[in-house]
Structure formats: C-alpha cells, structure tokens
Amino acid sequence: MRNGRSAEYRFNEGLIFGTVYHITYQYSNDLQEEIEDELHRFNASLSPFDPTSIISRINRNDTGVVADKWFTVVFNRSKEIYEDTGGAFDPTLSPLINAWGFGYDKKDSVTPVIIDSLRQFVGMKKISLQGDRVIKSDPRMTLNFSAIAKGYACDVIAEMLSKKGIRNYLVEIGGEIVAKGINPHGECWKVGINKPEDDGGYGEVQQVVAMSDGAMATSGNYRNYKIVNGKRIAHTIDPVSGYPVQHSLLSATVFAPDCMTADAYATAFMVLGLEKSMLLAEQNKDIEAFFIYATGVDSTALAVESTPGMAKYIVK
C-alpha cells in the first residue's frame, strides 16, 4: 500500500505568511514542494502584504480584480462569524488598529472624534460579495483576514493531504493546527497550550491536549499588554466601540471541526472577554474553548476555565 502503515512519517518545515510551518504526515513520498506551491498560491490570494494579491487589489479598489475560491470562502465565513459574535470578529478593523498603534503611547492623540470618523468605514455589514465582486459602502474600506487566514491555510493543506489518501497528519502554521489520525507512536497527536508569561516569552505548557480529528487555534494578549491601575489592558481593539478592550482574559484556545472557524473564534473571544466568550462557546455546538485569565488582587495569578466538552481533549 502506498499509504499503509508501512509508509514512513515525513516532516516538513519552512516559512510562510511571516511565520513558521511544521507539517508531519505518513506517506511514501515527500510533499514539501507541493505543499509550498499550494501555500504560495494561497498567499497570492489573501496576503495583504503582497501588493499583487487579490485582497490587496480589492483594498485598492482595482476594478479589474475578481474574488477567487479562497477569497470567497474566507469572506463568507468571516461574515457568518462576524454576525455570530456581534461584530467582535471583524476583518475590516485595520483603520482602528493603525490609529491606536502598537501601544498606548499615542493614546492622547486618539480622540473620540477620530475614532468615530474611522468607524464610518469599519464593519463587515458595510461590505458584501456579489458574485465575484466586492461591493463597499465606502471606498476607504479595507480587508485583512490575518485573524482567520492562517487557520484556513491549515485547512487547505489538510484537504490536500486527505485527497492523496493520507490518513495520519498534523498541520501547524504559526500555532494553528489541524490534526488527523495518529502520530508516529501510534497515539493521538499531543499538543501543548502555552502558559502565559509576563516577559512575553514562550514558557512552560499550561495544558497538554490530545487530538485525532479536528482543529485548534489559540489567540492571546499576554505578549502585548500593559498594567494600568492594577489591571491588564490588552492591545486588542474592540471593533464595536473602537477602543482597546479591558478585561482579564489572556489566552483563548478554540477547538472546531475546521481551523478557519477555530482561528476566528479565538480572535473574537479575546475581544469579548471571559464571561461573554464562555456563554457564546457553550451556545455553539461546533466549538469547545479553553481560557486562561488573570486573577488575584494584582492580576498576576493565573486561572483556567473551559467548556464542558473540553474534557475529551485534556491529557491528565
């Protein structure tokens, strides 16, 4: 058998989308060249950093560009998650992120008038896809799918492997993961959820989880925050208010049937905070979530909370 148990496990790694990918799969041939070709085609559709990509041309209002299959899928799924999260997940947010900068040093220069003016061209409800054309209510609107595209890229590569008959693989791009089958030791794939570290580093593992069929994505604020009056203030912008969020949630890990969904909800949960995210996750039968948050009088202690369905993933 070409892909039976006698086939060895291959390991590929490289750079894509400004991050690192690691892909392990059981197959008779090395597929790295095919994998990278697919990732580069994907990048040519959805990279906002490539001026020739489809999304970049749409952002420039290039009348000669049409949406391809990847853009169409991620646009439509983004719309759905935007609605389901009450606007917490919003790929049109870039103008507000740019206004606030990377930190709070510029906060004094960001006035309510500026925020209100920018919000006029932020919001997925103000943009639509009609056929293969993007229609904007304001030409200044731009799209950035960075909070969902890495997850979608994992799905794309997983689909490519599955079409070749590969039953055992793990695809990881920048921390987003799709797992199928078993690892080289004949067990479920085991993945660590990092414990947040104040110094912004990657410290010890908070929790090990086991996966055999599904996707996982993590979003976190703990590498980009400041403490104001004893509270951690995350560098995450709420698309609805236009202002930085203020809550204790440090990390949100989401498990879903596909990584595009997991990626987007993890991002939305970092906007919504612990209580709203728990409520939303428990209402959504397709996802499970694991949260790490700050607690204690000085917000330096850590606590975890998760949806009941997470129990099947937890390695004790």
PDB file of N, CA, C and O in Angstrom, residues 83-145:
ATOM      1  N   GLU A  83     -21.349  38.024  12.375  1.00  0.00           N
ATOM      2  CA  GLU A  83     -22.732  38.082  12.860  1.00  0.00           C
ATOM      3  C   GLU A  83     -22.883  37.327  14.173  1.00  0.00           C
ATOM      4  O   GLU A  83     -23.520  37.805  15.118  1.00  0.00           O
ATOM      5  N   ASP A  84     -22.294  36.134  14.242  1.00  0.00           N
ATOM      6  CA  ASP A  84     -22.460  35.292  15.428  1.00  0.00           C
ATOM      7  C   ASP A  84     -21.802  35.889  16.665  1.00  0.00           C
ATOM      8  O   ASP A  84     -22.253  35.644  17.795  1.00  0.00           O
ATOM      9  N   THR A  85     -20.737  36.677  16.473  1.00  0.00           N
ATOM     10  CA  THR A  85     -20.013  37.264  17.610  1.00  0.00           C
ATOM     11  C   THR A  85     -20.431  38.705  17.892  1.00  0.00           C
ATOM     12  O   THR A  85     -19.789  39.390  18.678  1.00  0.00           O
ATOM     13  N   GLY A  86     -21.495  39.163  17.247  1.00  0.00           N
ATOM     14  CA  GLY A  86     -21.945  40.532  17.468  1.00  0.00           C
ATOM     15  C   GLY A  86     -20.949  41.576  17.021  1.00  0.00           C
ATOM     16  O   GLY A  86     -20.879  42.672  17.595  1.00  0.00           O
ATOM     17  N   GLY A  87     -20.158  41.235  16.004  1.00  0.00           N
ATOM     18  CA  GLY A  87     -19.177  42.175  15.472  1.00  0.00           C
ATOM     19  C   GLY A  87     -17.812  42.106  16.136  1.00  0.00           C
ATOM     20  O   GLY A  87     -16.907  42.863  15.780  1.00  0.00           O
ATOM     21  N   ALA A  88     -17.618  41.188  17.086  1.00  0.00           N
ATOM     22  CA  ALA A  88     -16.313  41.082  17.762  1.00  0.00           C
ATOM     23  C   ALA A  88     -15.226  40.590  16.813  1.00  0.00           C
ATOM     24  O   ALA A  88     -14.058  40.938  16.965  1.00  0.00           O
ATOM     25  N   PHE A  89     -15.606  39.772  15.839  1.00  0.00           N
ATOM     26  CA  PHE A  89     -14.665  39.369  14.797  1.00  0.00           C
ATOM     27  C   PHE A  89     -14.965  40.197  13.557  1.00  0.00           C
ATOM     28  O   PHE A  89     -16.054  40.111  12.992  1.00  0.00           O
ATOM     29  N   ASP A  90     -13.990  41.022  13.145  1.00  0.00           N
ATOM     30  CA  ASP A  90     -14.252  41.955  12.050  1.00  0.00           C
ATOM     31  C   ASP A  90     -12.985  42.211  11.235  1.00  0.00           C
ATOM     32  O   ASP A  90     -12.088  42.940  11.665  1.00  0.00           O
ATOM     33  N   PRO A  91     -12.869  41.622  10.040  1.00  0.00           N
ATOM     34  CA  PRO A  91     -11.685  41.808   9.197  1.00  0.00           C
ATOM     35  C   PRO A  91     -11.547  43.195   8.577  1.00  0.00           C
ATOM     36  O   PRO A  91     -10.585  43.430   7.847  1.00  0.00           O
ATOM     37  N   THR A  92     -12.483  44.110   8.838  1.00  0.00           N
ATOM     38  CA  THR A  92     -12.346  45.484   8.322  1.00  0.00           C
ATOM     39  C   THR A  92     -11.747  46.422   9.367  1.00  0.00           C
ATOM     40  O   THR A  92     -11.773  47.639   9.204  1.00  0.00           O
ATOM     41  N   LEU A  93     -11.187  45.874  10.434  1.00  0.00           N
ATOM     42  CA  LEU A  93     -10.761  46.648  11.599  1.00  0.00           C
ATOM     43  C   LEU A  93      -9.474  47.445  11.409  1.00  0.00           C
ATOM     44  O   LEU A  93      -9.174  48.334  12.215  1.00  0.00           O
ATOM     45  N   SER A  94      -8.719  47.187  10.360  1.00  0.00           N
ATOM     46  CA  SER A  94      -7.375  47.761  10.210  1.00  0.00           C
ATOM     47  C   SER A  94      -7.262  49.265  10.486  1.00  0.00           C
ATOM     48  O   SER A  94      -6.306  49.692  11.136  1.00  0.00           O
ATOM     49  N   PRO A  95      -8.183  50.123  10.009  1.00  0.00           N
ATOM     50  CA  PRO A  95      -8.032  51.558  10.289  1.00  0.00           C
ATOM     51  C   PRO A  95      -7.969  51.886  11.777  1.00  0.00           C
ATOM     52  O   PRO A  95      -7.207  52.778  12.189  1.00  0.00           O
ATOM     53  N   LEU A  96      -8.729  51.167  12.596  1.00  0.00           N
ATOM     54  CA  LEU A  96      -8.704  51.426  14.037  1.00  0.00           C
ATOM     55  C   LEU A  96      -7.422  50.892  14.670  1.00  0.00           C
ATOM     56  O   LEU A  96      -6.840  51.543  15.542  1.00  0.00           O
ATOM     57  N   ILE A  97      -6.950  49.733  14.208  1.00  0.00           N
ATOM     58  CA  ILE A  97      -5.691  49.195  14.724  1.00  0.00           C
ATOM     59  C   ILE A  97      -4.542  50.148  14.400  1.00  0.00           C
ATOM     60  O   ILE A  97      -3.696  50.436  15.245  1.00  0.00           O
ATOM     61  N   ASN A  98      -4.532  50.661  13.188  1.00  0.00           N
ATOM     62  CA  ASN A  98      -3.486  51.604  12.789  1.00  0.00           C
ATOM     63  C   ASN A  98      -3.547  52.892  13.598  1.00  0.00           C
ATOM     64  O   ASN A  98      -2.519  53.472  13.938  1.00  0.00           O
ATOM     65  N   ALA A  99      -4.760  53.341  13.916  1.00  0.00           N
ATOM     66  CA  ALA A  99      -4.915  54.588  14.674  1.00  0.00           C
ATOM     67  C   ALA A  99      -4.349  54.455  16.084  1.00  0.00           C
ATOM     68  O   ALA A  99      -3.717  55.384  16.598  1.00  0.00           O
ATOM     69  N   TRP A 100      -4.552  53.289  16.695  1.00  0.00           N
ATOM     70  CA  TRP A 100      -4.072  53.098  18.057  1.00  0.00           C
ATOM     71  C   TRP A 100      -2.595  52.739  18.103  1.00  0.00           C
ATOM     72  O   TRP A 100      -1.948  52.893  19.139  1.00  0.00           O
ATOM     73  N   GLY A 101      -2.037  52.262  17.040  1.00  0.00           N
ATOM     74  CA  GLY A 101      -0.624  51.895  17.026  1.00  0.00           C
ATOM     75  C   GLY A 101      -0.387  50.610  17.799  1.00  0.00           C
ATOM     76  O   GLY A 101      -1.302  49.874  18.154  1.00  0.00           O
ATOM     77  N   PHE A 102       0.885  50.328  18.057  1.00  0.00           N
ATOM     78  CA  PHE A 102       1.230  49.094  18.745  1.00  0.00           C
ATOM     79  C   PHE A 102       1.127  49.223  20.258  1.00  0.00           C
ATOM     80  O   PHE A 102       1.178  48.235  20.970  1.00  0.00           O
ATOM     81  N   GLY A 103       1.039  50.434  20.759  1.00  0.00           N
ATOM     82  CA  GLY A 103       0.985  50.615  22.201  1.00  0.00           C
ATOM     83  C   GLY A 103       0.051  51.742  22.576  1.00  0.00           C
ATOM     84  O   GLY A 103      -0.727  52.231  21.763  1.00  0.00           O
ATOM     85  N   TYR A 104       0.156  52.140  23.826  1.00  0.00           N
ATOM     86  CA  TYR A 104      -0.733  53.184  24.323  1.00  0.00           C
ATOM     87  C   TYR A 104      -0.031  54.537  24.439  1.00  0.00           C
ATOM     88  O   TYR A 104      -0.586  55.481  24.967  1.00  0.00           O
ATOM     89  N   ASP A 105       1.187  54.611  23.925  1.00  0.00           N
ATOM     90  CA  ASP A 105       1.910  55.877  23.975  1.00  0.00           C
ATOM     91  C   ASP A 105       1.193  56.968  23.187  1.00  0.00           C
ATOM     92  O   ASP A 105       1.313  58.150  23.488  1.00  0.00           O
ATOM     93  N   LYS A 106       0.458  56.555  22.155  1.00  0.00           N
ATOM     94  CA  LYS A 106      -0.221  57.531  21.297  1.00  0.00           C
ATOM     95  C   LYS A 106      -1.662  57.791  21.731  1.00  0.00           C
ATOM     96  O   LYS A 106      -2.419  58.433  21.033  1.00  0.00           O
ATOM     97  N   LYS A 107      -2.036  57.279  22.890  1.00  0.00           N
ATOM     98  CA  LYS A 107      -3.434  57.338  23.291  1.00  0.00           C
ATOM     99  C   LYS A 107      -3.971  58.766  23.353  1.00  0.00           C
ATOM    100  O   LYS A 107      -5.116  59.022  22.997  1.00  0.00           O
ATOM    101  N   ASP A 108      -3.140  59.691  23.814  1.00  0.00           N
ATOM    102  CA  ASP A 108      -3.598  61.073  23.940  1.00  0.00           C
ATOM    103  C   ASP A 108      -3.960  61.687  22.597  1.00  0.00           C
ATOM    104  O   ASP A 108      -4.743  62.630  22.527  1.00  0.00           O
ATOM    105  N   SER A 109      -3.382  61.166  21.531  1.00  0.00           N
ATOM    106  CA  SER A 109      -3.642  61.731  20.211  1.00  0.00           C
ATOM    107  C   SER A 109      -4.842  61.082  19.529  1.00  0.00           C
ATOM    108  O   SER A 109      -5.257  61.514  18.461  1.00  0.00           O
ATOM    109  N   VAL A 110      -5.379  60.031  20.137  1.00  0.00           N
ATOM    110  CA  VAL A 110      -6.552  59.359  19.571  1.00  0.00           C
ATOM    111  C   VAL A 110      -7.789  59.888  20.281  1.00  0.00           C
ATOM    112  O   VAL A 110      -8.068  59.529  21.416  1.00  0.00           O
ATOM    113  N   THR A 111      -8.515  60.733  19.603  1.00  0.00           N
ATOM    114  CA  THR A 111      -9.678  61.378  20.206  1.00  0.00           C
ATOM    115  C   THR A 111     -10.961  60.656  19.824  1.00  0.00           C
ATOM    116  O   THR A 111     -11.011  59.913  18.831  1.00  0.00           O
ATOM    117  N   PRO A 112     -12.031  60.864  20.587  1.00  0.00           N
ATOM    118  CA  PRO A 112     -13.325  60.278  20.216  1.00  0.00           C
ATOM    119  C   PRO A 112     -13.766  60.677  18.812  1.00  0.00           C
ATOM    120  O   PRO A 112     -14.401  59.887  18.115  1.00  0.00           O
ATOM    121  N   VAL A 113     -13.408  61.870  18.390  1.00  0.00           N
ATOM    122  CA  VAL A 113     -13.777  62.321  17.044  1.00  0.00           C
ATOM    123  C   VAL A 113     -13.067  61.474  15.989  1.00  0.00           C
ATOM    124  O   VAL A 113     -13.674  61.055  14.988  1.00  0.00           O
ATOM    125  N   ILE A 114     -11.786  61.202  16.205  1.00  0.00           N
ATOM    126  CA  ILE A 114     -11.025  60.369  15.271  1.00  0.00           C
ATOM    127  C   ILE A 114     -11.613  58.968  15.221  1.00  0.00           C
ATOM    128  O   ILE A 114     -11.821  58.402  14.135  1.00  0.00           O
ATOM    129  N   ILE A 115     -11.889  58.387  16.390  1.00  0.00           N
ATOM    130  CA  ILE A 115     -12.446  57.032  16.439  1.00  0.00           C
ATOM    131  C   ILE A 115     -13.786  56.978  15.713  1.00  0.00           C
ATOM    132  O   ILE A 115     -14.048  56.077  14.911  1.00  0.00           O
ATOM    133  N   ASP A 116     -14.646  57.949  15.968  1.00  0.00           N
ATOM    134  CA  ASP A 116     -15.956  57.970  15.313  1.00  0.00           C
ATOM    135  C   ASP A 116     -15.826  58.104  13.800  1.00  0.00           C
ATOM    136  O   ASP A 116     -16.582  57.498  13.039  1.00  0.00           O
ATOM    137  N   SER A 117     -14.852  58.878  13.362  1.00  0.00           N
ATOM    138  CA  SER A 117     -14.681  59.056  11.921  1.00  0.00           C
ATOM    139  C   SER A 117     -14.180  57.769  11.263  1.00  0.00           C
ATOM    140  O   SER A 117     -14.622  57.420  10.166  1.00  0.00           O
ATOM    141  N   LEU A 118     -13.297  57.054  11.941  1.00  0.00           N
ATOM    142  CA  LEU A 118     -12.782  55.803  11.398  1.00  0.00           C
ATOM    143  C   LEU A 118     -13.841  54.709  11.401  1.00  0.00           C
ATOM    144  O   LEU A 118     -13.869  53.864  10.506  1.00  0.00           O
ATOM    145  N   ARG A 119     -14.700  54.731  12.381  1.00  0.00           N
ATOM    146  CA  ARG A 119     -15.739  53.701  12.463  1.00  0.00           C
ATOM    147  C   ARG A 119     -16.730  53.795  11.305  1.00  0.00           C
ATOM    148  O   ARG A 119     -17.470  52.844  11.051  1.00  0.00           O
ATOM    149  N   GLN A 120     -16.716  54.891  10.601  1.00  0.00           N
ATOM    150  CA  GLN A 120     -17.616  55.035   9.458  1.00  0.00           C
ATOM    151  C   GLN A 120     -17.281  54.049   8.350  1.00  0.00           C
ATOM    152  O   GLN A 120     -18.140  53.679   7.558  1.00  0.00           O
ATOM    153  N   PHE A 121     -16.028  53.621   8.271  1.00  0.00           N
ATOM    154  CA  PHE A 121     -15.675  52.631   7.255  1.00  0.00           C
ATOM    155  C   PHE A 121     -15.046  51.382   7.876  1.00  0.00           C
ATOM    156  O   PHE A 121     -14.124  50.773   7.355  1.00  0.00           O
ATOM    157  N   VAL A 122     -15.623  50.979   9.024  1.00  0.00           N
ATOM    158  CA  VAL A 122     -15.301  49.711   9.677  1.00  0.00           C
ATOM    159  C   VAL A 122     -16.611  48.969   9.930  1.00  0.00           C
ATOM    160  O   VAL A 122     -17.577  49.556  10.390  1.00  0.00           O
ATOM    161  N   GLY A 123     -16.628  47.693   9.590  1.00  0.00           N
ATOM    162  CA  GLY A 123     -17.818  46.878   9.839  1.00  0.00           C
ATOM    163  C   GLY A 123     -18.134  45.985   8.648  1.00  0.00           C
ATOM    164  O   GLY A 123     -18.367  46.479   7.540  1.00  0.00           O
ATOM    165  N   MET A 124     -18.154  44.665   8.876  1.00  0.00           N
ATOM    166  CA  MET A 124     -18.416  43.726   7.790  1.00  0.00           C
ATOM    167  C   MET A 124     -19.810  43.876   7.192  1.00  0.00           C
ATOM    168  O   MET A 124     -20.054  43.457   6.061  1.00  0.00           O
ATOM    169  N   LYS A 125     -20.712  44.486   7.935  1.00  0.00           N
ATOM    170  CA  LYS A 125     -22.058  44.692   7.390  1.00  0.00           C
ATOM    171  C   LYS A 125     -22.067  45.760   6.292  1.00  0.00           C
ATOM    172  O   LYS A 125     -23.054  45.887   5.561  1.00  0.00           O
ATOM    173  N   LYS A 126     -20.981  46.501   6.172  1.00  0.00           N
ATOM    174  CA  LYS A 126     -20.900  47.571   5.181  1.00  0.00           C
ATOM    175  C   LYS A 126     -20.200  47.140   3.892  1.00  0.00           C
ATOM    176  O   LYS A 126     -19.930  47.963   3.026  1.00  0.00           O
ATOM    177  N   ILE A 127     -19.902  45.843   3.797  1.00  0.00           N
ATOM    178  CA  ILE A 127     -19.202  45.337   2.626  1.00  0.00           C
ATOM    179  C   ILE A 127     -19.836  44.003   2.238  1.00  0.00           C
ATOM    180  O   ILE A 127     -20.273  43.239   3.100  1.00  0.00           O
ATOM    181  N   SER A 128     -19.930  43.729   0.944  1.00  0.00           N
ATOM    182  CA  SER A 128     -20.594  42.500   0.508  1.00  0.00           C
ATOM    183  C   SER A 128     -19.880  41.920  -0.704  1.00  0.00           C
ATOM    184  O   SER A 128     -19.081  42.592  -1.370  1.00  0.00           O
ATOM    185  N   LEU A 129     -20.175  40.667  -0.972  1.00  0.00           N
ATOM    186  CA  LEU A 129     -19.630  39.969  -2.128  1.00  0.00           C
ATOM    187  C   LEU A 129     -20.795  39.596  -3.031  1.00  0.00           C
ATOM    188  O   LEU A 129     -21.654  38.801  -2.659  1.00  0.00           O
ATOM    189  N   GLN A 130     -20.842  40.218  -4.185  1.00  0.00           N
ATOM    190  CA  GLN A 130     -21.914  39.965  -5.142  1.00  0.00           C
ATOM    191  C   GLN A 130     -21.309  39.274  -6.356  1.00  0.00           C
ATOM    192  O   GLN A 130     -20.606  39.903  -7.148  1.00  0.00           O
ATOM    193  N   GLY A 131     -21.576  37.967  -6.447  1.00  0.00           N
ATOM    194  CA  GLY A 131     -20.889  37.185  -7.460  1.00  0.00           C
ATOM    195  C   GLY A 131     -19.422  37.080  -7.079  1.00  0.00           C
ATOM    196  O   GLY A 131     -19.087  36.622  -5.995  1.00  0.00           O
ATOM    197  N   ASP A 132     -18.538  37.533  -7.953  1.00  0.00           N
ATOM    198  CA  ASP A 132     -17.112  37.532  -7.627  1.00  0.00           C
ATOM    199  C   ASP A 132     -16.569  38.948  -7.444  1.00  0.00           C
ATOM    200  O   ASP A 132     -15.376  39.189  -7.545  1.00  0.00           O
ATOM    201  N   ARG A 133     -17.468  39.886  -7.165  1.00  0.00           N
ATOM    202  CA  ARG A 133     -17.069  41.283  -6.971  1.00  0.00           C
ATOM    203  C   ARG A 133     -17.372  41.745  -5.544  1.00  0.00           C
ATOM    204  O   ARG A 133     -18.454  41.478  -5.012  1.00  0.00           O
ATOM    205  N   VAL A 134     -16.432  42.469  -4.960  1.00  0.00           N
ATOM    206  CA  VAL A 134     -16.619  43.034  -3.631  1.00  0.00           C
ATOM    207  C   VAL A 134     -17.237  44.420  -3.761  1.00  0.00           C
ATOM    208  O   VAL A 134     -16.744  45.264  -4.517  1.00  0.00           O
ATOM    209  N   ILE A 135     -18.321  44.634  -3.038  1.00  0.00           N
ATOM    210  CA  ILE A 135     -19.019  45.916  -3.059  1.00  0.00           C
ATOM    211  C   ILE A 135     -18.855  46.580  -1.696  1.00  0.00           C
ATOM    212  O   ILE A 135     -19.220  46.011  -0.663  1.00  0.00           O
ATOM    213  N   LYS A 136     -18.291  47.783  -1.681  1.00  0.00           N
ATOM    214  CA  LYS A 136     -18.048  48.514  -0.440  1.00  0.00           C
ATOM    215  C   LYS A 136     -19.011  49.691  -0.318  1.00  0.00           C
ATOM    216  O   LYS A 136     -19.289  50.370  -1.302  1.00  0.00           O
ATOM    217  N   SER A 137     -19.466  49.951   0.907  1.00  0.00           N
ATOM    218  CA  SER A 137     -20.292  51.144   1.128  1.00  0.00           C
ATOM    219  C   SER A 137     -19.435  52.402   1.140  1.00  0.00           C
ATOM    220  O   SER A 137     -19.930  53.503   0.943  1.00  0.00           O
ATOM    221  N   ASP A 138     -18.141  52.216   1.377  1.00  0.00           N
ATOM    222  CA  ASP A 138     -17.184  53.328   1.398  1.00  0.00           C
ATOM    223  C   ASP A 138     -15.895  52.823   0.759  1.00  0.00           C
ATOM    224  O   ASP A 138     -15.365  51.790   1.188  1.00  0.00           O
ATOM    225  N   PRO A 139     -15.367  53.500  -0.244  1.00  0.00           N
ATOM    226  CA  PRO A 139     -14.162  53.010  -0.934  1.00  0.00           C
ATOM    227  C   PRO A 139     -12.927  52.941  -0.043  1.00  0.00           C
ATOM    228  O   PRO A 139     -11.945  52.290  -0.395  1.00  0.00           O
ATOM    229  N   ARG A 140     -12.971  53.600   1.115  1.00  0.00           N
ATOM    230  CA  ARG A 140     -11.827  53.569   2.028  1.00  0.00           C
ATOM    231  C   ARG A 140     -11.772  52.266   2.831  1.00  0.00           C
ATOM    232  O   ARG A 140     -10.791  52.016   3.528  1.00  0.00           O
ATOM    233  N   MET A 141     -12.783  51.450   2.739  1.00  0.00           N
ATOM    234  CA  MET A 141     -12.798  50.186   3.489  1.00  0.00           C
ATOM    235  C   MET A 141     -11.722  49.238   2.974  1.00  0.00           C
ATOM    236  O   MET A 141     -11.482  49.154   1.769  1.00  0.00           O
ATOM    237  N   THR A 142     -11.078  48.531   3.901  1.00  0.00           N
ATOM    238  CA  THR A 142     -10.070  47.534   3.545  1.00  0.00           C
ATOM    239  C   THR A 142     -10.336  46.255   4.327  1.00  0.00           C
ATOM    240  O   THR A 142     -10.961  46.273   5.388  1.00  0.00           O
ATOM    241  N   LEU A 143      -9.838  45.160   3.791  1.00  0.00           N
ATOM    242  CA  LEU A 143      -9.987  43.852   4.427  1.00  0.00           C
ATOM    243  C   LEU A 143      -8.619  43.301   4.817  1.00  0.00           C
ATOM    244  O   LEU A 143      -7.639  43.473   4.087  1.00  0.00           O
ATOM    245  N   ASN A 144      -8.579  42.646   5.965  1.00  0.00           N
ATOM    246  CA  ASN A 144      -7.371  41.957   6.405  1.00  0.00           C
ATOM    247  C   ASN A 144      -7.826  40.679   7.115  1.00  0.00           C
ATOM    248  O   ASN A 144      -8.411  40.746   8.185  1.00  0.00           O
ATOM    249  N   PHE A 145      -7.563  39.537   6.497  1.00  0.00           N
ATOM    250  CA  PHE A 145      -8.022  38.267   7.035  1.00  0.00           C
ATOM    251  C   PHE A 145      -6.953  37.559   7.863  1.00  0.00           C
ATOM    252  O   PHE A 145      -7.004  36.337   8.035  1.00  0.00           O
TER     253      PHE A 145
END
